Structure formats: structure tokens, C-alpha cells
């Protein structure tokens, strides 16, 4: 695999998304978010993942403007918050987000969570926003196979992405295969297990073999599975480290060892039982 920092995944509607992005969950709005985005852009990253729920869309927009990099060279994702789901609310809240960013379009708009009784109407609103070219692509997050099947049955617009928790300790192979066979790109959130498993013994031993950190191995593992990956960091050194994952290759054998770490371990909410 010869990915570079600029490598893109081609989505089912032809839009391209950089494989590697910066997640900004739990980064304070204002200076902290602006600095993180600036450092990621300086490290060559051109993809930022935020959400209405994170409260920092305005700071992401500011940081992008201040960078001087043309807006169209940076891929920005945001997500409709649960309490704003439903047809009318989604349309209204999307425009609020747009205003906060100070943009006239969003690259990727996601349903943050498959809220029961609302997700169908939310998706109808997403279709309209896409049709009006207010966003370049629409997708979902935290959808299980069941939620995806329901959506595919109801709509002719296939979500471009399913953003879910994904790392070797939660290697959701069945979901990955389902997404692949339906042209839905997988995107890994909490790829570093929010830092909780970075000292896992197997991971540490593989990292030392490649003279890399365990965080770099986790990001590289996702990339080698052709999964879009959005590690979060508010720390300059970590941001640079997380971008330095393109100059080595994990062997097939070690990829299998990493795959075998799966233990259905989650750091985020589990959508499995959402009706
Ligand atoms: P991650 O798995 O990315 O882990 C982030 C944690 O790892 C932070 O504590 C960070 O600390 C630390 N870290 C980052 N880089 C390194 C490094 N090189 N070495 C050591 N520690 C490091 O967690 P997130 O849950 O934030 O997931 C990433 C992104 O995914 C989010 O920011 C968000 O954009 C998205 N997401 C989406 C969800 C959804 O429901 N759709 C749910 C959760 C996340 P520090 O800042 O100090 O570097």
C-alpha cells in the first residue's frame, strides 16, 4: 500500500475524502480547536471531522480561514445532533452549522446516531441538502448492518460513509464486509481507543518492531484496511506523530496478529440495540 498524506478514498458518488483526518471531539472551542486544526493542516492533513455536538464548528471554520489554504482543498465533515433530528429540524440545523463554520457548503454531512423514529425523516432532509448542493456527500454514523439495510431499502441515495468505532480491539469485520459490498466507505472513529489500550502488550511489541509508537500502528492498521481514519489530538507532537504513518508497512502477518486482538471492546456508545 503506498498511501501518502494526500491519498483519497473515492466515495460512491465520486467525491473523494482524504484517508487520514483530524478528529476534534472533546477539543475546547476557541484557541484549543484552532491550534489543533492549524497543526494538522501544517502536518499536511486536509480533512477535519467535527460535529454539532462537539460545539467547535465555529473554531474549525476560523482555523481554516486563517490558514489561507483554499476552502475547497480541505475536506470538512459535520454531523446532525440527535436532538435536532427529523426533517424540518435537520434542514434548519444544517444551516445553523453552515453559518457557524462561515462556509457555503459542507463536504460530508452525517447522521450522528440512528435515532429511533427520527432517522428516516432525517435522511430525507439529507437527500434534499445533497440535491441542493449544500453538501457534497451524505452519510451515517453508528449504523449497524440492520440500520443500513433499513436505509438501503427505503432510499435510492446510498450513504457514502458509515463512521463507527473501529480499532483492532473492535474489529467489526462483518460490518466492514457489508459496507464494502454496498459501496459504503468505512470510517474509523476512536481509532486510538481514546488512549486506553495504547499500552497493550501485543501492540507494544509490534510497535517496537517497526520503531513506531502504538498510536502510529493503530492508525496504520486502519489505513492498510483501506479505512478512513480520524485520530483526535489537541497536542502538537501527537498530531505530527499521527501524520507520520505513511513511511512504513505493517506486514500481512502482523496485520493478522492485530486483527486477532478483537474482543468486542468499546470506548464509545454501542448502537447494537437501537431499535
Ligand atoms: P481517539 O481514539 O482518536 O483518541 C484520542 C485520545 O488519544 C486523546 O486522549 C489524545 O490525547 C490521545 N492521543 C492522540 N494521539 C496520540 C498519540 N500519538 N500518542 C498518545 N496519545 C494520543 O478518540 P476519539 O474518540 O476522539 O476519536 C477520534 C475522532 O472520531 C473524534 O475526535 C471524532 O471526530 C470522531 N468520533 C466520532 C464519534 C461518532 O459517534 N461519530 C464518536 C467518537 C469519536 P491528546 O489530545 O493529548 O493527544
PDB file of N, CA, C and O in Angstrom, residues 97-153:
ATOM      1  N   UNK A  97     -25.277  25.219  11.293  1.00  0.00           N
ATOM      2  CA  UNK A  97     -23.879  24.746  11.261  1.00  0.00           C
ATOM      3  C   UNK A  97     -23.090  25.500  10.196  1.00  0.00           C
ATOM      4  O   UNK A  97     -21.976  25.964  10.441  1.00  0.00           O
ATOM      5  N   UNK A  98     -23.708  25.599   9.036  1.00  0.00           N
ATOM      6  CA  UNK A  98     -23.041  26.274   7.915  1.00  0.00           C
ATOM      7  C   UNK A  98     -22.636  27.705   8.315  1.00  0.00           C
ATOM      8  O   UNK A  98     -21.527  28.165   8.053  1.00  0.00           O
ATOM      9  N   UNK A  99     -23.550  28.362   9.008  1.00  0.00           N
ATOM     10  CA  UNK A  99     -23.317  29.732   9.446  1.00  0.00           C
ATOM     11  C   UNK A  99     -22.182  29.771  10.471  1.00  0.00           C
ATOM     12  O   UNK A  99     -21.313  30.647  10.418  1.00  0.00           O
ATOM     13  N   UNK A 100     -22.193  28.818  11.381  1.00  0.00           N
ATOM     14  CA  UNK A 100     -21.125  28.777  12.397  1.00  0.00           C
ATOM     15  C   UNK A 100     -19.763  28.613  11.726  1.00  0.00           C
ATOM     16  O   UNK A 100     -18.793  29.280  12.074  1.00  0.00           O
ATOM     17  N   UNK A 101     -19.677  27.703  10.786  1.00  0.00           N
ATOM     18  CA  UNK A 101     -18.408  27.500  10.069  1.00  0.00           C
ATOM     19  C   UNK A 101     -18.028  28.748   9.269  1.00  0.00           C
ATOM     20  O   UNK A 101     -16.850  29.008   9.054  1.00  0.00           O
ATOM     21  N   UNK A 102     -19.072  29.452   8.770  1.00  0.00           N
ATOM     22  CA  UNK A 102     -18.804  30.542   7.834  1.00  0.00           C
ATOM     23  C   UNK A 102     -18.517  30.000   6.434  1.00  0.00           C
ATOM     24  O   UNK A 102     -17.794  30.610   5.643  1.00  0.00           O
ATOM     25  N   UNK A 103     -19.112  28.847   6.137  1.00  0.00           N
ATOM     26  CA  UNK A 103     -18.905  28.210   4.821  1.00  0.00           C
ATOM     27  C   UNK A 103     -20.191  28.323   4.005  1.00  0.00           C
ATOM     28  O   UNK A 103     -21.261  28.567   4.549  1.00  0.00           O
ATOM     29  N   UNK A 104     -20.070  28.059   2.698  1.00  0.00           N
ATOM     30  CA  UNK A 104     -21.309  27.947   1.942  1.00  0.00           C
ATOM     31  C   UNK A 104     -21.628  26.512   1.505  1.00  0.00           C
ATOM     32  O   UNK A 104     -22.613  26.268   0.819  1.00  0.00           O
ATOM     33  N   UNK A 105     -20.794  25.574   1.930  1.00  0.00           N
ATOM     34  CA  UNK A 105     -21.133  24.155   1.767  1.00  0.00           C
ATOM     35  C   UNK A 105     -20.320  23.340   2.785  1.00  0.00           C
ATOM     36  O   UNK A 105     -19.314  23.817   3.319  1.00  0.00           O
ATOM     37  N   UNK A 106     -20.802  22.104   3.009  1.00  0.00           N
ATOM     38  CA  UNK A 106     -20.086  21.135   3.857  1.00  0.00           C
ATOM     39  C   UNK A 106     -19.706  19.981   2.932  1.00  0.00           C
ATOM     40  O   UNK A 106     -20.467  19.628   2.033  1.00  0.00           O
ATOM     41  N   UNK A 107     -18.553  19.408   3.151  1.00  0.00           N
ATOM     42  CA  UNK A 107     -18.162  18.279   2.300  1.00  0.00           C
ATOM     43  C   UNK A 107     -18.992  17.034   2.606  1.00  0.00           C
ATOM     44  O   UNK A 107     -19.501  16.388   1.691  1.00  0.00           O
ATOM     45  N   UNK A 108     -19.082  16.726   3.893  1.00  0.00           N
ATOM     46  CA  UNK A 108     -19.794  15.491   4.258  1.00  0.00           C
ATOM     47  C   UNK A 108     -20.679  15.758   5.468  1.00  0.00           C
ATOM     48  O   UNK A 108     -20.204  16.247   6.500  1.00  0.00           O
ATOM     49  N   UNK A 109     -21.955  15.438   5.326  1.00  0.00           N
ATOM     50  CA  UNK A 109     -22.905  15.617   6.430  1.00  0.00           C
ATOM     51  C   UNK A 109     -23.378  14.232   6.866  1.00  0.00           C
ATOM     52  O   UNK A 109     -23.828  13.428   6.040  1.00  0.00           O
ATOM     53  N   UNK A 110     -23.246  13.957   8.156  1.00  0.00           N
ATOM     54  CA  UNK A 110     -23.584  12.625   8.664  1.00  0.00           C
ATOM     55  C   UNK A 110     -24.729  12.676   9.670  1.00  0.00           C
ATOM     56  O   UNK A 110     -24.845  13.635  10.445  1.00  0.00           O
ATOM     57  N   UNK A 111     -25.514  11.606   9.691  1.00  0.00           N
ATOM     58  CA  UNK A 111     -26.450  11.379  10.807  1.00  0.00           C
ATOM     59  C   UNK A 111     -25.596  10.812  11.936  1.00  0.00           C
ATOM     60  O   UNK A 111     -24.986   9.752  11.784  1.00  0.00           O
ATOM     61  N   UNK A 112     -25.533  11.516  13.051  1.00  0.00           N
ATOM     62  CA  UNK A 112     -24.593  11.135  14.116  1.00  0.00           C
ATOM     63  C   UNK A 112     -24.944   9.799  14.762  1.00  0.00           C
ATOM     64  O   UNK A 112     -24.060   9.047  15.178  1.00  0.00           O
ATOM     65  N   UNK A 113     -26.240   9.514  14.822  1.00  0.00           N
ATOM     66  CA  UNK A 113     -26.685   8.336  15.583  1.00  0.00           C
ATOM     67  C   UNK A 113     -28.028   7.899  15.012  1.00  0.00           C
ATOM     68  O   UNK A 113     -28.850   8.764  14.661  1.00  0.00           O
ATOM     69  N   UNK A 114     -28.294   6.584  14.905  1.00  0.00           N
ATOM     70  CA  UNK A 114     -29.561   6.126  14.286  1.00  0.00           C
ATOM     71  C   UNK A 114     -30.757   6.287  15.221  1.00  0.00           C
ATOM     72  O   UNK A 114     -31.337   5.307  15.695  1.00  0.00           O
ATOM     73  N   UNK A 115     -31.142   7.530  15.463  1.00  0.00           N
ATOM     74  CA  UNK A 115     -32.220   7.788  16.428  1.00  0.00           C
ATOM     75  C   UNK A 115     -33.536   7.148  15.957  1.00  0.00           C
ATOM     76  O   UNK A 115     -34.008   7.405  14.847  1.00  0.00           O
ATOM     77  N   UNK A 116     -34.091   6.344  16.833  1.00  0.00           N
ATOM     78  CA  UNK A 116     -35.332   5.619  16.534  1.00  0.00           C
ATOM     79  C   UNK A 116     -36.457   6.605  16.180  1.00  0.00           C
ATOM     80  O   UNK A 116     -36.582   7.643  16.826  1.00  0.00           O
ATOM     81  N   UNK A 117     -37.242   6.262  15.202  1.00  0.00           N
ATOM     82  CA  UNK A 117     -38.414   7.058  14.776  1.00  0.00           C
ATOM     83  C   UNK A 117     -38.066   8.404  14.139  1.00  0.00           C
ATOM     84  O   UNK A 117     -38.952   9.136  13.739  1.00  0.00           O
ATOM     85  N   UNK A 118     -36.785   8.739  14.095  1.00  0.00           N
ATOM     86  CA  UNK A 118     -36.431  10.034  13.500  1.00  0.00           C
ATOM     87  C   UNK A 118     -35.484   9.871  12.310  1.00  0.00           C
ATOM     88  O   UNK A 118     -35.444  10.712  11.427  1.00  0.00           O
ATOM     89  N   UNK A 119     -34.700   8.811  12.328  1.00  0.00           N
ATOM     90  CA  UNK A 119     -33.611   8.720  11.341  1.00  0.00           C
ATOM     91  C   UNK A 119     -34.110   8.720   9.900  1.00  0.00           C
ATOM     92  O   UNK A 119     -33.423   9.220   9.016  1.00  0.00           O
ATOM     93  N   UNK A 120     -35.306   8.167   9.675  1.00  0.00           N
ATOM     94  CA  UNK A 120     -35.811   8.111   8.313  1.00  0.00           C
ATOM     95  C   UNK A 120     -36.081   9.534   7.782  1.00  0.00           C
ATOM     96  O   UNK A 120     -35.658   9.893   6.680  1.00  0.00           O
ATOM     97  N   UNK A 121     -36.749  10.347   8.599  1.00  0.00           N
ATOM     98  CA  UNK A 121     -37.046  11.728   8.187  1.00  0.00           C
ATOM     99  C   UNK A 121     -35.774  12.557   8.089  1.00  0.00           C
ATOM    100  O   UNK A 121     -35.657  13.447   7.248  1.00  0.00           O
ATOM    101  N   UNK A 122     -34.837  12.272   8.972  1.00  0.00           N
ATOM    102  CA  UNK A 122     -33.551  12.972   8.908  1.00  0.00           C
ATOM    103  C   UNK A 122     -32.885  12.686   7.561  1.00  0.00           C
ATOM    104  O   UNK A 122     -32.373  13.591   6.904  1.00  0.00           O
ATOM    105  N   UNK A 123     -32.938  11.428   7.153  1.00  0.00           N
ATOM    106  CA  UNK A 123     -32.309  11.065   5.876  1.00  0.00           C
ATOM    107  C   UNK A 123     -32.978  11.775   4.697  1.00  0.00           C
ATOM    108  O   UNK A 123     -32.317  12.211   3.756  1.00  0.00           O
ATOM    109  N   UNK A 124     -34.295  11.919   4.751  1.00  0.00           N
ATOM    110  CA  UNK A 124     -34.995  12.647   3.674  1.00  0.00           C
ATOM    111  C   UNK A 124     -34.463  14.079   3.577  1.00  0.00           C
ATOM    112  O   UNK A 124     -34.278  14.615   2.495  1.00  0.00           O
ATOM    113  N   UNK A 125     -34.206  14.666   4.727  1.00  0.00           N
ATOM    114  CA  UNK A 125     -33.650  16.029   4.733  1.00  0.00           C
ATOM    115  C   UNK A 125     -32.231  16.035   4.156  1.00  0.00           C
ATOM    116  O   UNK A 125     -31.868  16.939   3.390  1.00  0.00           O
ATOM    117  N   UNK A 126     -31.473  15.011   4.466  1.00  0.00           N
ATOM    118  CA  UNK A 126     -30.100  14.920   3.936  1.00  0.00           C
ATOM    119  C   UNK A 126     -30.137  14.836   2.403  1.00  0.00           C
ATOM    120  O   UNK A 126     -29.317  15.430   1.712  1.00  0.00           O
ATOM    121  N   UNK A 127     -31.117  14.075   1.893  1.00  0.00           N
ATOM    122  CA  UNK A 127     -31.251  13.942   0.429  1.00  0.00           C
ATOM    123  C   UNK A 127     -31.496  15.306  -0.210  1.00  0.00           C
ATOM    124  O   UNK A 127     -30.947  15.609  -1.270  1.00  0.00           O
ATOM    125  N   UNK A 128     -32.322  16.113   0.451  1.00  0.00           N
ATOM    126  CA  UNK A 128     -32.624  17.459  -0.078  1.00  0.00           C
ATOM    127  C   UNK A 128     -31.363  18.324  -0.050  1.00  0.00           C
ATOM    128  O   UNK A 128     -31.032  19.005  -1.034  1.00  0.00           O
ATOM    129  N   UNK A 129     -30.662  18.285   1.073  1.00  0.00           N
ATOM    130  CA  UNK A 129     -29.441  19.108   1.206  1.00  0.00           C
ATOM    131  C   UNK A 129     -28.410  18.718   0.145  1.00  0.00           C
ATOM    132  O   UNK A 129     -27.717  19.568  -0.419  1.00  0.00           O
ATOM    133  N   UNK A 130     -28.355  17.430  -0.139  1.00  0.00           N
ATOM    134  CA  UNK A 130     -27.438  16.940  -1.173  1.00  0.00           C
ATOM    135  C   UNK A 130     -27.873  17.440  -2.549  1.00  0.00           C
ATOM    136  O   UNK A 130     -27.068  17.954  -3.341  1.00  0.00           O
ATOM    137  N   UNK A 131     -29.166  17.326  -2.790  1.00  0.00           N
ATOM    138  CA  UNK A 131     -29.731  17.745  -4.055  1.00  0.00           C
ATOM    139  C   UNK A 131     -29.509  19.245  -4.291  1.00  0.00           C
ATOM    140  O   UNK A 131     -29.226  19.683  -5.408  1.00  0.00           O
ATOM    141  N   UNK A 132     -29.599  20.003  -3.218  1.00  0.00           N
ATOM    142  CA  UNK A 132     -29.397  21.464  -3.324  1.00  0.00           C
ATOM    143  C   UNK A 132     -27.920  21.846  -3.327  1.00  0.00           C
ATOM    144  O   UNK A 132     -27.581  23.025  -3.279  1.00  0.00           O
ATOM    145  N   UNK A 133     -27.067  20.817  -3.301  1.00  0.00           N
ATOM    146  CA  UNK A 133     -25.606  21.010  -3.320  1.00  0.00           C
ATOM    147  C   UNK A 133     -25.092  21.807  -2.119  1.00  0.00           C
ATOM    148  O   UNK A 133     -24.070  22.490  -2.196  1.00  0.00           O
ATOM    149  N   UNK A 134     -25.822  21.706  -1.000  1.00  0.00           N
ATOM    150  CA  UNK A 134     -25.352  22.341   0.236  1.00  0.00           C
ATOM    151  C   UNK A 134     -24.270  21.476   0.873  1.00  0.00           C
ATOM    152  O   UNK A 134     -23.489  21.941   1.693  1.00  0.00           O
ATOM    153  N   UNK A 135     -24.305  20.184   0.560  1.00  0.00           N
ATOM    154  CA  UNK A 135     -23.200  19.318   0.974  1.00  0.00           C
ATOM    155  C   UNK A 135     -22.837  18.443  -0.216  1.00  0.00           C
ATOM    156  O   UNK A 135     -23.666  18.210  -1.101  1.00  0.00           O
ATOM    157  N   UNK A 136     -21.589  18.003  -0.227  1.00  0.00           N
ATOM    158  CA  UNK A 136     -21.113  17.236  -1.382  1.00  0.00           C
ATOM    159  C   UNK A 136     -21.429  15.753  -1.242  1.00  0.00           C
ATOM    160  O   UNK A 136     -21.430  15.016  -2.229  1.00  0.00           O
ATOM    161  N   UNK A 137     -21.638  15.322   0.008  1.00  0.00           N
ATOM    162  CA  UNK A 137     -21.919  13.909   0.234  1.00  0.00           C
ATOM    163  C   UNK A 137     -22.647  13.762   1.563  1.00  0.00           C
ATOM    164  O   UNK A 137     -22.483  14.597   2.457  1.00  0.00           O
ATOM    165  N   UNK A 138     -23.453  12.694   1.669  1.00  0.00           N
ATOM    166  CA  UNK A 138     -24.174  12.442   2.921  1.00  0.00           C
ATOM    167  C   UNK A 138     -23.941  10.998   3.355  1.00  0.00           C
ATOM    168  O   UNK A 138     -23.805  10.095   2.530  1.00  0.00           O
ATOM    169  N   UNK A 139     -23.890  10.832   4.667  1.00  0.00           N
ATOM    170  CA  UNK A 139     -23.630   9.501   5.191  1.00  0.00           C
ATOM    171  C   UNK A 139     -24.178   9.341   6.587  1.00  0.00           C
ATOM    172  O   UNK A 139     -24.952  10.196   7.064  1.00  0.00           O
ATOM    173  N   UNK A 140     -23.758   8.273   7.233  1.00  0.00           N
ATOM    174  CA  UNK A 140     -24.297   7.944   8.551  1.00  0.00           C
ATOM    175  C   UNK A 140     -23.161   7.603   9.514  1.00  0.00           C
ATOM    176  O   UNK A 140     -22.010   7.425   9.102  1.00  0.00           O
ATOM    177  N   UNK A 141     -23.534   7.523  10.769  1.00  0.00           N
ATOM    178  CA  UNK A 141     -22.557   7.154  11.787  1.00  0.00           C
ATOM    179  C   UNK A 141     -23.249   6.272  12.817  1.00  0.00           C
ATOM    180  O   UNK A 141     -24.431   6.478  13.111  1.00  0.00           O
ATOM    181  N   UNK A 142     -22.518   5.322  13.332  1.00  0.00           N
ATOM    182  CA  UNK A 142     -23.036   4.399  14.350  1.00  0.00           C
ATOM    183  C   UNK A 142     -24.188   3.537  13.828  1.00  0.00           C
ATOM    184  O   UNK A 142     -25.067   3.139  14.598  1.00  0.00           O
ATOM    185  N   UNK A 143     -24.198   3.270  12.532  1.00  0.00           N
ATOM    186  CA  UNK A 143     -25.214   2.391  11.966  1.00  0.00           C
ATOM    187  C   UNK A 143     -24.700   0.956  11.999  1.00  0.00           C
ATOM    188  O   UNK A 143     -23.563   0.674  11.619  1.00  0.00           O
ATOM    189  N   UNK A 144     -25.567   0.046  12.450  1.00  0.00           N
ATOM    190  CA  UNK A 144     -25.261  -1.382  12.372  1.00  0.00           C
ATOM    191  C   UNK A 144     -25.767  -1.887  11.010  1.00  0.00           C
ATOM    192  O   UNK A 144     -26.417  -1.128  10.267  1.00  0.00           O
ATOM    193  N   UNK A 145     -25.517  -3.149  10.724  1.00  0.00           N
ATOM    194  CA  UNK A 145     -25.981  -3.725   9.445  1.00  0.00           C
ATOM    195  C   UNK A 145     -27.501  -3.561   9.326  1.00  0.00           C
ATOM    196  O   UNK A 145     -28.022  -3.174   8.283  1.00  0.00           O
ATOM    197  N   UNK A 146     -28.178  -3.795  10.423  1.00  0.00           N
ATOM    198  CA  UNK A 146     -29.647  -3.684  10.424  1.00  0.00           C
ATOM    199  C   UNK A 146     -30.109  -2.270  10.059  1.00  0.00           C
ATOM    200  O   UNK A 146     -31.007  -2.082   9.238  1.00  0.00           O
ATOM    201  N   UNK A 147     -29.462  -1.277  10.648  1.00  0.00           N
ATOM    202  CA  UNK A 147     -29.846   0.110  10.327  1.00  0.00           C
ATOM    203  C   UNK A 147     -29.536   0.446   8.863  1.00  0.00           C
ATOM    204  O   UNK A 147     -30.286   1.165   8.202  1.00  0.00           O
ATOM    205  N   UNK A 148     -28.432  -0.091   8.382  1.00  0.00           N
ATOM    206  CA  UNK A 148     -28.049   0.176   6.987  1.00  0.00           C
ATOM    207  C   UNK A 148     -29.026  -0.498   6.033  1.00  0.00           C
ATOM    208  O   UNK A 148     -29.450   0.105   5.030  1.00  0.00           O
ATOM    209  N   UNK A 149     -29.394  -1.740   6.345  1.00  0.00           N
ATOM    210  CA  UNK A 149     -30.343  -2.455   5.466  1.00  0.00           C
ATOM    211  C   UNK A 149     -31.647  -1.691   5.367  1.00  0.00           C
ATOM    212  O   UNK A 149     -32.218  -1.522   4.287  1.00  0.00           O
ATOM    213  N   UNK A 150     -32.101  -1.208   6.498  1.00  0.00           N
ATOM    214  CA  UNK A 150     -33.357  -0.433   6.542  1.00  0.00           C
ATOM    215  C   UNK A 150     -33.238   0.807   5.640  1.00  0.00           C
ATOM    216  O   UNK A 150     -34.130   1.115   4.858  1.00  0.00           O
ATOM    217  N   UNK A 151     -32.095   1.474   5.739  1.00  0.00           N
ATOM    218  CA  UNK A 151     -31.895   2.701   4.942  1.00  0.00           C
ATOM    219  C   UNK A 151     -31.801   2.379   3.446  1.00  0.00           C
ATOM    220  O   UNK A 151     -32.410   3.061   2.612  1.00  0.00           O
ATOM    221  N   UNK A 152     -31.072   1.321   3.131  1.00  0.00           N
ATOM    222  CA  UNK A 152     -30.913   0.956   1.712  1.00  0.00           C
ATOM    223  C   UNK A 152     -32.249   0.561   1.097  1.00  0.00           C
ATOM    224  O   UNK A 152     -32.504   0.820  -0.081  1.00  0.00           O
ATOM    225  N   UNK A 153     -33.108  -0.028   1.908  1.00  0.00           N
ATOM    226  CA  UNK A 153     -34.439  -0.408   1.417  1.00  0.00           C
ATOM    227  C   UNK A 153     -35.309   0.812   1.167  1.00  0.00           C
ATOM    228  O   UNK A 153     -36.147   0.819   0.273  1.00  0.00           O
TER     229      UNK A 153
END
